[in-house]
mmCIF file of C-alpha atoms in Angstrom:
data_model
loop_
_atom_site.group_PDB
_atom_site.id
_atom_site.type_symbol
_atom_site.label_atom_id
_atom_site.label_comp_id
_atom_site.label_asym_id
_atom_site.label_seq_id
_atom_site.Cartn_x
_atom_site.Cartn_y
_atom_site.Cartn_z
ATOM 1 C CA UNK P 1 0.000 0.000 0.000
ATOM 2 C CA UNK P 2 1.088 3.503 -0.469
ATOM 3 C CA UNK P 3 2.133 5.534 2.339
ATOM 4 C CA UNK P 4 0.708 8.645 2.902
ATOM 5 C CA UNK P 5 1.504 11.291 5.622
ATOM 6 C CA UNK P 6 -1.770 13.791 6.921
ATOM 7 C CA UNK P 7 -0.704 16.782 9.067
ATOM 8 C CA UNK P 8 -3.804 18.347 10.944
ATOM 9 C CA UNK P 9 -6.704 16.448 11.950
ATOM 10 C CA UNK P 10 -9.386 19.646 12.682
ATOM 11 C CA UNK P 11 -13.137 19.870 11.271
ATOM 12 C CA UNK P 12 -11.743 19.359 8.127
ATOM 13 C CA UNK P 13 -8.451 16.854 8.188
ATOM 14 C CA UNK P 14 -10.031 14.551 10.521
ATOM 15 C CA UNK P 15 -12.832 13.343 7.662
ATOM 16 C CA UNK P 16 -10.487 13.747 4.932
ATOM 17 C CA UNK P 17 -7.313 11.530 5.909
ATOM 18 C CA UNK P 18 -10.316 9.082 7.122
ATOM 19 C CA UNK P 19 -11.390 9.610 3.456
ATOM 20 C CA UNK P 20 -7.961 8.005 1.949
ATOM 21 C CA UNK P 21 -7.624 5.408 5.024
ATOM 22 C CA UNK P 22 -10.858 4.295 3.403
ATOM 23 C CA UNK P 23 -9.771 4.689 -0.229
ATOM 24 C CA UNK P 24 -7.031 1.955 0.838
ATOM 25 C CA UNK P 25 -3.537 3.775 1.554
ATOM 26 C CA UNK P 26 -1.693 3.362 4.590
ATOM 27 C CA UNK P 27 -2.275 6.475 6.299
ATOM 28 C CA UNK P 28 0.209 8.168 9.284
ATOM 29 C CA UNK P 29 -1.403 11.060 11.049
ATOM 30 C CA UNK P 30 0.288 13.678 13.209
ATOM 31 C CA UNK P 31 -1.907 16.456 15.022
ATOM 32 C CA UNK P 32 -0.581 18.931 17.453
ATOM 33 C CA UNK P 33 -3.446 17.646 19.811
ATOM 34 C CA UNK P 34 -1.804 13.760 20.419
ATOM 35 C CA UNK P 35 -5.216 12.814 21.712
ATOM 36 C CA UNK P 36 -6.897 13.398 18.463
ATOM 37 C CA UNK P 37 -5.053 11.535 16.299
ATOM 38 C CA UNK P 38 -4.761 8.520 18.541
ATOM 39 C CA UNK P 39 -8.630 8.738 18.304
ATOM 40 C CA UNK P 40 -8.470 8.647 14.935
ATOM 41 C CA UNK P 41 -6.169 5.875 14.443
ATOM 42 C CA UNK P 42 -9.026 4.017 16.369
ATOM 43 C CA UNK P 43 -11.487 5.222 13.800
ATOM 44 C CA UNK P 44 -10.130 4.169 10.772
ATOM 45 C CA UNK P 45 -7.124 2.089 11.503
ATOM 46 C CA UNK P 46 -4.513 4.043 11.027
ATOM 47 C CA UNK P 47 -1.073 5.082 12.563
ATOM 48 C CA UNK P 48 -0.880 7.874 15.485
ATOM 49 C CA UNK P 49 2.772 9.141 14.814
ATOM 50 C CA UNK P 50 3.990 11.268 18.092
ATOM 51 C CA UNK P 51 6.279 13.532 16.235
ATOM 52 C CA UNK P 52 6.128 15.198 12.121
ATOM 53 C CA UNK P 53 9.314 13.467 11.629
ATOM 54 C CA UNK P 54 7.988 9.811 12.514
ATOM 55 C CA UNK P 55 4.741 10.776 10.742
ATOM 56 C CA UNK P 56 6.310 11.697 7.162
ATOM 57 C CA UNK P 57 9.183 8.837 7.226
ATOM 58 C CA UNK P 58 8.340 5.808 4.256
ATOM 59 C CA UNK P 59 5.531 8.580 2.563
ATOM 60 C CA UNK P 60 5.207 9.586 -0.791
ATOM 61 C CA UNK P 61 2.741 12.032 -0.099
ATOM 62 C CA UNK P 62 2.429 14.264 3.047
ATOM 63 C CA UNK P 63 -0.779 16.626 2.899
ATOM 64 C CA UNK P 64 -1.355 19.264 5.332
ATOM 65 C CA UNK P 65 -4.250 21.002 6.660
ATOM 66 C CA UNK P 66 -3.923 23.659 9.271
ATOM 67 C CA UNK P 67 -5.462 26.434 10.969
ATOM 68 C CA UNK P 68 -3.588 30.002 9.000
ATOM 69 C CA UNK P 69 0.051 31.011 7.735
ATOM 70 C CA UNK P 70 1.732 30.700 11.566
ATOM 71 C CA UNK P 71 0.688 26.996 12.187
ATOM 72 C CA UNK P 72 1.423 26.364 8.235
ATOM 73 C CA UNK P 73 5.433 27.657 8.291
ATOM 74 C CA UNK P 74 5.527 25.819 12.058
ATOM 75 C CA UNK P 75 4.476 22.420 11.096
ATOM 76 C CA UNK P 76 6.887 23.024 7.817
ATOM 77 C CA UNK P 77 10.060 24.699 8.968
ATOM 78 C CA UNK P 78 12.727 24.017 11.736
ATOM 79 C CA UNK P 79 14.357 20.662 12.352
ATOM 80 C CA UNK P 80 11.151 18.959 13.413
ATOM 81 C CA UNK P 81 9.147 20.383 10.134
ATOM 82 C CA UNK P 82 8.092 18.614 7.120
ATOM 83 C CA UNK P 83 10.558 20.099 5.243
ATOM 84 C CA UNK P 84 13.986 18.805 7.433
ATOM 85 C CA UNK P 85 12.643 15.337 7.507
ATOM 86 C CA UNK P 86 10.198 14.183 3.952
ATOM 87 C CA UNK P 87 12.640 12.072 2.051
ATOM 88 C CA UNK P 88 13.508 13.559 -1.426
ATOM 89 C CA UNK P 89 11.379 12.979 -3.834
ATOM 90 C CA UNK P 90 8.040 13.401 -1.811
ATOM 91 C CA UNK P 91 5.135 15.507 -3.011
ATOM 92 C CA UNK P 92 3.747 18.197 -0.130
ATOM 93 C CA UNK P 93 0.353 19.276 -0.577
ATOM 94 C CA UNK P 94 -1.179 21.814 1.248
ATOM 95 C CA UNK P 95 -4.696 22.130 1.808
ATOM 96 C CA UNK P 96 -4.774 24.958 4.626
ATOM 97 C CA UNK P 97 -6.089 28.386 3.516
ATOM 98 C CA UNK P 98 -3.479 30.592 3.496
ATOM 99 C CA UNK P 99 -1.817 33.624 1.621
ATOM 100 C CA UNK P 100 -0.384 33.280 -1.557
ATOM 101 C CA UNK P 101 3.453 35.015 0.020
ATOM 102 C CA UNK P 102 3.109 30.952 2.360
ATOM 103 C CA UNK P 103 2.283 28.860 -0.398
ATOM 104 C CA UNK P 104 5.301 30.664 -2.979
ATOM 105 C CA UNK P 105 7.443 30.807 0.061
ATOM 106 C CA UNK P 106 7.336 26.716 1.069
ATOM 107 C CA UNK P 107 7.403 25.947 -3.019
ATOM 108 C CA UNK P 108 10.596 27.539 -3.089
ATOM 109 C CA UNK P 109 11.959 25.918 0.121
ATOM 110 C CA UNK P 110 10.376 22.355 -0.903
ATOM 111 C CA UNK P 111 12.357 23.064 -4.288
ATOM 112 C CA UNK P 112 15.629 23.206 -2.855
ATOM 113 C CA UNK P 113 15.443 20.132 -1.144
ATOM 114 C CA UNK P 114 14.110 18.297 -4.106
ATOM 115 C CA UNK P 115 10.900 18.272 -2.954
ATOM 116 C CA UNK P 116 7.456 18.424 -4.676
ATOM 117 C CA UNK P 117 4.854 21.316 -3.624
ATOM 118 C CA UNK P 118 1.532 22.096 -4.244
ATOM 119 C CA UNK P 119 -0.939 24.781 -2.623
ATOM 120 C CA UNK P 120 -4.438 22.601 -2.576
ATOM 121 C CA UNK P 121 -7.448 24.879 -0.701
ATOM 122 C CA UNK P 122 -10.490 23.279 -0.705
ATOM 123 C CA UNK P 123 -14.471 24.747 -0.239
ATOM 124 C CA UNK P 124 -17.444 22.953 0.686
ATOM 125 C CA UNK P 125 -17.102 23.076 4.319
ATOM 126 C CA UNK P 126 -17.380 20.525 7.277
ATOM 127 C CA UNK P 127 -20.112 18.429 5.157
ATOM 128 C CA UNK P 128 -17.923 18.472 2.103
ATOM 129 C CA UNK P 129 -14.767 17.077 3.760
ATOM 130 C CA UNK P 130 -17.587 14.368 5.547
ATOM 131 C CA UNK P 131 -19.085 13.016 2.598
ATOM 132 C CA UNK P 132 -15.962 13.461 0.608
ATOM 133 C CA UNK P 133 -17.215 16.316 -2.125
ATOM 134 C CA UNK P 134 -14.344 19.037 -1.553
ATOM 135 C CA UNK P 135 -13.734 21.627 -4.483
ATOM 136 C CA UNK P 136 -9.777 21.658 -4.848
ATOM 137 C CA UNK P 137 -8.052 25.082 -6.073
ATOM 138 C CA UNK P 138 -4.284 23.075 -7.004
ATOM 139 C CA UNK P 139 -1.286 25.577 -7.594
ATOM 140 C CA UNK P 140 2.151 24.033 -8.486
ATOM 141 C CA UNK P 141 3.388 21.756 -11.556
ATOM 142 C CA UNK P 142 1.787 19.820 -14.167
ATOM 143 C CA UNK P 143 3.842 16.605 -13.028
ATOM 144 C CA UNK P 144 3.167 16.989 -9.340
ATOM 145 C CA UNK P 145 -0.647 17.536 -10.318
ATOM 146 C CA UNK P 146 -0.412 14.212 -11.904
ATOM 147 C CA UNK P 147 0.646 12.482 -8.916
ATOM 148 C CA UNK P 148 -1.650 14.090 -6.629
ATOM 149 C CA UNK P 149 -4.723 13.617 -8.797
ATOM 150 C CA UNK P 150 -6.044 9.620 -7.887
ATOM 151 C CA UNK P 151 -4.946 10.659 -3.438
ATOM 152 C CA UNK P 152 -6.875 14.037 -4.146
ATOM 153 C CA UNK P 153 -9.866 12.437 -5.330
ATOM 154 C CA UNK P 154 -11.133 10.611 -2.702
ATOM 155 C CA UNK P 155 -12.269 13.139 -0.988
ATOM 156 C CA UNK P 156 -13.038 15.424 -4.155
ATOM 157 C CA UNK P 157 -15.704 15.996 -6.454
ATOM 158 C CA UNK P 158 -14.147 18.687 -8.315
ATOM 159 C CA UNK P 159 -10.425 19.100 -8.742
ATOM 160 C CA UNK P 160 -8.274 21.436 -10.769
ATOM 161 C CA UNK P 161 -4.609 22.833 -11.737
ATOM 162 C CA UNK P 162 -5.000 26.828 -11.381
ATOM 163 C CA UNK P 163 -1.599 27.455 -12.612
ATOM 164 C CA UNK P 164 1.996 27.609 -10.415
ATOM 165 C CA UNK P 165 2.101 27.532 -6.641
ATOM 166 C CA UNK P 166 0.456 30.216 -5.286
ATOM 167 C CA UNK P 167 -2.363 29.808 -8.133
ATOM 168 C CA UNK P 168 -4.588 27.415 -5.493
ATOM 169 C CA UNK P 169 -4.189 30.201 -2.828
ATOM 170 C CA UNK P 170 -5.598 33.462 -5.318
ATOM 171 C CA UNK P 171 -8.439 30.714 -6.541
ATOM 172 C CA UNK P 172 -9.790 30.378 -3.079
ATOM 173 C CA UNK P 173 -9.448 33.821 -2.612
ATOM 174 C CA UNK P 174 -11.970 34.569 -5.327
ATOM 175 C CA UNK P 175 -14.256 32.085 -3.568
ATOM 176 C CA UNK P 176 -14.524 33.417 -0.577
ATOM 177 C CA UNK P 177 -14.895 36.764 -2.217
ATOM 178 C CA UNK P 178 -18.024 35.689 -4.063
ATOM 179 C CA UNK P 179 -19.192 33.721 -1.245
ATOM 180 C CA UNK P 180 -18.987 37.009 0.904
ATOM 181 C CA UNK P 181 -21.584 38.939 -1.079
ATOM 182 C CA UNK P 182 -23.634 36.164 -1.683
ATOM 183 C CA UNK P 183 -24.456 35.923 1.780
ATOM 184 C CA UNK P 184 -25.143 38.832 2.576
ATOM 185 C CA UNK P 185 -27.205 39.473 -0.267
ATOM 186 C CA UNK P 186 -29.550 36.462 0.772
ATOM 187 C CA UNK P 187 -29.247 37.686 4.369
ATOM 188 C CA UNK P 188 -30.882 41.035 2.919
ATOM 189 C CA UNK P 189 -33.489 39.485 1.008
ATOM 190 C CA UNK P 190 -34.421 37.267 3.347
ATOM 191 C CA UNK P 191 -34.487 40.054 6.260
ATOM 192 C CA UNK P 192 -36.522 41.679 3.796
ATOM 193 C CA UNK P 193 -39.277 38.908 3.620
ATOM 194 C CA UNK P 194 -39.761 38.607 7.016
ATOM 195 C CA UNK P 195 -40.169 42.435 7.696
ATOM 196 C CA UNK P 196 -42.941 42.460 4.764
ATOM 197 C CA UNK P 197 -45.004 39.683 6.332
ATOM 198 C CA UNK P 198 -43.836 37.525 3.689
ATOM 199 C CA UNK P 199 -43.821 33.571 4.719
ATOM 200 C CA UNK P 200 -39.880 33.575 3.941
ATOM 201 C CA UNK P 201 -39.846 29.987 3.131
ATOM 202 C CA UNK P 202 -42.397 30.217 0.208
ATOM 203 C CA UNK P 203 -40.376 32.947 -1.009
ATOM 204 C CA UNK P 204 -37.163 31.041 -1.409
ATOM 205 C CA UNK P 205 -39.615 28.080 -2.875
ATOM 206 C CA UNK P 206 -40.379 30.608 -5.612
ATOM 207 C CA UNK P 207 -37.452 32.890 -6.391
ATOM 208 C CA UNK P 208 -34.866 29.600 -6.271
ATOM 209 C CA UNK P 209 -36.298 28.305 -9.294
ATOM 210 C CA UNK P 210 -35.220 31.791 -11.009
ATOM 211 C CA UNK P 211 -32.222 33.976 -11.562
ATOM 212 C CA UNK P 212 -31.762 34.492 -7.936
ATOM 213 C CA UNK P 213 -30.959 30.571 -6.841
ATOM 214 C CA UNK P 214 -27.267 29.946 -5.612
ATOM 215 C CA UNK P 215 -26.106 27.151 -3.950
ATOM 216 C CA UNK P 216 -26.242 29.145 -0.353
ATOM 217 C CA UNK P 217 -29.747 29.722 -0.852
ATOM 218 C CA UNK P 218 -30.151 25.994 -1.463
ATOM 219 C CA UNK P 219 -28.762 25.037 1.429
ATOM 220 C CA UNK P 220 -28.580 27.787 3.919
ATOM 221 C CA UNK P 221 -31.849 29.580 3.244
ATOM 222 C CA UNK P 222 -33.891 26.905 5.400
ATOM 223 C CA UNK P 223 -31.453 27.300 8.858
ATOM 224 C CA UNK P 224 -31.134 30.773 8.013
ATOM 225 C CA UNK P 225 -35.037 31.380 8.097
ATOM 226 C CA UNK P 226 -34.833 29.452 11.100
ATOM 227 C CA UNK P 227 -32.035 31.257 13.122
ATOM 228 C CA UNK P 228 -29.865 28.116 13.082
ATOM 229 C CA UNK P 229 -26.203 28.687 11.878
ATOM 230 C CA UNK P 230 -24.427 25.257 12.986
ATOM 231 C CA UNK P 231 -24.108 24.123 9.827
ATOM 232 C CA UNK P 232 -20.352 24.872 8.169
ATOM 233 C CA UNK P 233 -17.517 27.154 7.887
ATOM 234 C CA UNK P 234 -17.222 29.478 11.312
ATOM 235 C CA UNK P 235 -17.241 33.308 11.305
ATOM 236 C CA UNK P 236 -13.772 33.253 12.964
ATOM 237 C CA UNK P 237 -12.367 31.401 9.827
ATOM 238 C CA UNK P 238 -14.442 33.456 7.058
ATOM 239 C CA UNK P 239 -12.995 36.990 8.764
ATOM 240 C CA UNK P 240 -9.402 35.049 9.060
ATOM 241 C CA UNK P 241 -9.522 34.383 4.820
ATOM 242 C CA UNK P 242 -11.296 37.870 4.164
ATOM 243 C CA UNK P 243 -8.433 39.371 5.577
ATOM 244 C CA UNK P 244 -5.924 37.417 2.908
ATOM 245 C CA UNK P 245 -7.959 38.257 0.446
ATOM 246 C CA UNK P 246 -8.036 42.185 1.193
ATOM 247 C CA UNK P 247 -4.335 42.261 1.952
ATOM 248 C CA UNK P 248 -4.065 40.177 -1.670
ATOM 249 C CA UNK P 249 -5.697 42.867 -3.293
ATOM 250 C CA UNK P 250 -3.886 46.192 -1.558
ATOM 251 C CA UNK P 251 -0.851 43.982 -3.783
ATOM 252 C CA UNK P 252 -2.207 43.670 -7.069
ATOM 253 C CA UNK P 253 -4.867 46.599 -6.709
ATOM 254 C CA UNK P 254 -8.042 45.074 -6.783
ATOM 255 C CA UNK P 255 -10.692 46.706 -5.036
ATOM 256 C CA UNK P 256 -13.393 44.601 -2.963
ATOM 257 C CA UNK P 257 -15.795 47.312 -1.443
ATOM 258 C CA UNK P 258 -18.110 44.593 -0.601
ATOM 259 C CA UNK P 259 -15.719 42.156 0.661
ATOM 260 C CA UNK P 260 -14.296 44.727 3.261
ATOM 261 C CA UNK P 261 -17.816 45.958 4.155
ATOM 262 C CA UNK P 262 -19.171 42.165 4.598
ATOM 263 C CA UNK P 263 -15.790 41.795 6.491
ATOM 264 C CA UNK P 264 -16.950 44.613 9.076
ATOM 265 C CA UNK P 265 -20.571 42.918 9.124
ATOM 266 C CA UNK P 266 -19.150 39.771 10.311
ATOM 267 C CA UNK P 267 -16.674 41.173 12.731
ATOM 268 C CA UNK P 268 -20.678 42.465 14.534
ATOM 269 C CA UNK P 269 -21.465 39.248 14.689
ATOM 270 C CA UNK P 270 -18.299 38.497 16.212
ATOM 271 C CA UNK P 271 -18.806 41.212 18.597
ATOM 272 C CA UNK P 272 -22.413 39.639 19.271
ATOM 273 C CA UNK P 273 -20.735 36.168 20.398
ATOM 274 C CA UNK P 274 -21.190 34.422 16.874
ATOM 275 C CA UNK P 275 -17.381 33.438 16.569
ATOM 276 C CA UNK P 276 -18.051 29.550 16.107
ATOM 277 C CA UNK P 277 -21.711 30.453 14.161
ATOM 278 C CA UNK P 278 -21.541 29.827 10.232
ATOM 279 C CA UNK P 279 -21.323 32.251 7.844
ATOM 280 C CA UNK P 280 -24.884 32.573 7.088
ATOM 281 C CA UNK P 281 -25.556 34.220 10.621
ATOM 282 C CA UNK P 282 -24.821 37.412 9.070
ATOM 283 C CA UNK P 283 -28.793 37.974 8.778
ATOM 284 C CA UNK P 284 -29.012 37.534 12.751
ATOM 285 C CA UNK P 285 -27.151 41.450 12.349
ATOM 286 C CA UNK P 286 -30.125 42.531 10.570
ATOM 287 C CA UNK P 287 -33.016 40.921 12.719
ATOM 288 C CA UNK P 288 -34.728 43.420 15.090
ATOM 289 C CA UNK P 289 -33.354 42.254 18.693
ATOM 290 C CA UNK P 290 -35.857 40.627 20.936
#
């Protein structure tokens, strides 16, 4: 069987290395929490390493899934990183949403130890990673895209080469940018039902088969009408990639209006303890309080 190496075992990782334990590799997890990745081992038979160095020796592919840019260089760099102690000849991939400066910056590293690197974000949330239907945003080479392609696909349903390393990082950018406006443009419309007397739910049961349907309005519109936002991607994490995104554009001189001002929306809900609530509780902002 081929080894594989999975770095991070959060909302996301946990699901996703279970994902290729499943497809049949031999997978070695490592997760700064030790207690979480001898749980997983448990799960889905697979080896709890206590250390990056014991989890990335005998694999040809070590993927990586972390919280932001600081947890991505520490579980890289230094003499107990990825980096000091893949064999040559090992792919990285990256599946942590990060800035495009990380990504370019461990490509180049990787590189001079005859390494492979790719930048690999993903979107579809929690439930995508579950049931194995992740969008993947690949930057790096054609070759290494080759290799990663059948590992990336169990847990894929959509997977793509943007262009060099870096190229994943900017794609996910523009998907959270879209995803941004989106939101709060339900949030609005919805807000707006319910302040008409409108039965919001009949609304969405007309307007979705139209010009206005999107797949947040599919599947958020119901918990949304309902004031439930347990359902995906946290606040904390949405603000944390707006924040690449803006910075991304201040470089190449983009301008995002609505990105910043949905930014600001969400840090209110932040402010009214939705840190952990998904990123459709930006219409609980707009509803009167009680």
């Amino acid at each position: 069987m081929t080894i594989v190496s999975f770095i991070g075992l959060g909302v996301m990782g946990y699901p996703m290395a279970g994902h290729l334990a499943a497809a049949g590799y031999d997978v070695q997890v490592w997760n700064r929490t030790s207690s979480k990745s001898q749980q997983w081992a448990k799960d889905y038979n697979g080896k709890a390493c206590a250390s990056i160095a014991e989890a990335v020796q005998g694999s040809t592919i070590v993927l990586t899934c972390v919280g932001n840019d600081d947890d991505l260089l520490a579980v890289y760099e230094g003499n107990a990183g990825i980096l000091a102690n893949a064999a040559q000849g090992t792919l990285l991939i990256d599946h942590t949403t990060a800035s495009a400066v990380a990504a370019e910056r461990l490509a180049e590293l990787a590189a001079q130890r005859q390494l492979g690197f790719m930048d690999a974000p993903v979107s579809g949330g929690q439930q995508g990673a579950e049931k194995g239907q992740l969008t993947i945003m690949c930057g790096g080479s054609s070759s290494d895209f080759t290799t990663a392609e059948p590992v990336l696909s169990t847990y894929a349903k959509a997977l793509n080469l943007m262009g060099p390393a870096g190229a994943g990082q900017k794609t996910k950018m523009v998907n959270q940018i879209a995803i941004a406006g989106l939101v709060q443009g339900l949030s609005e419309a919805l807000h707006f039902a319910e302040q008409a007397g409108l039965d919001a739910s009949k609304v969405v049961e007309v307007i979705s088969k139209g010009a206005a349907q999107s797949w947040q309005m599919e599947n958020r519109s119901a918990t949304m009408i309902a004031g439930e936002f347990e359902h995906g991607f946290a606040v904390n994490w949405m603000r944390k990639d707006l924040a690449i995104c803006l910075e991304e554009a201040r470089k190449n001189g983009a301008r995002l209006p609505v990105a910043a001002l949905v930014d600001q929306f969400y840090g209110d809900v932040q402010q009214m303890g939705g840190e952990r609530w998904d990123t459709s509780s930006l219409i609980k902002r707009l509803r009167p309080k009680k």
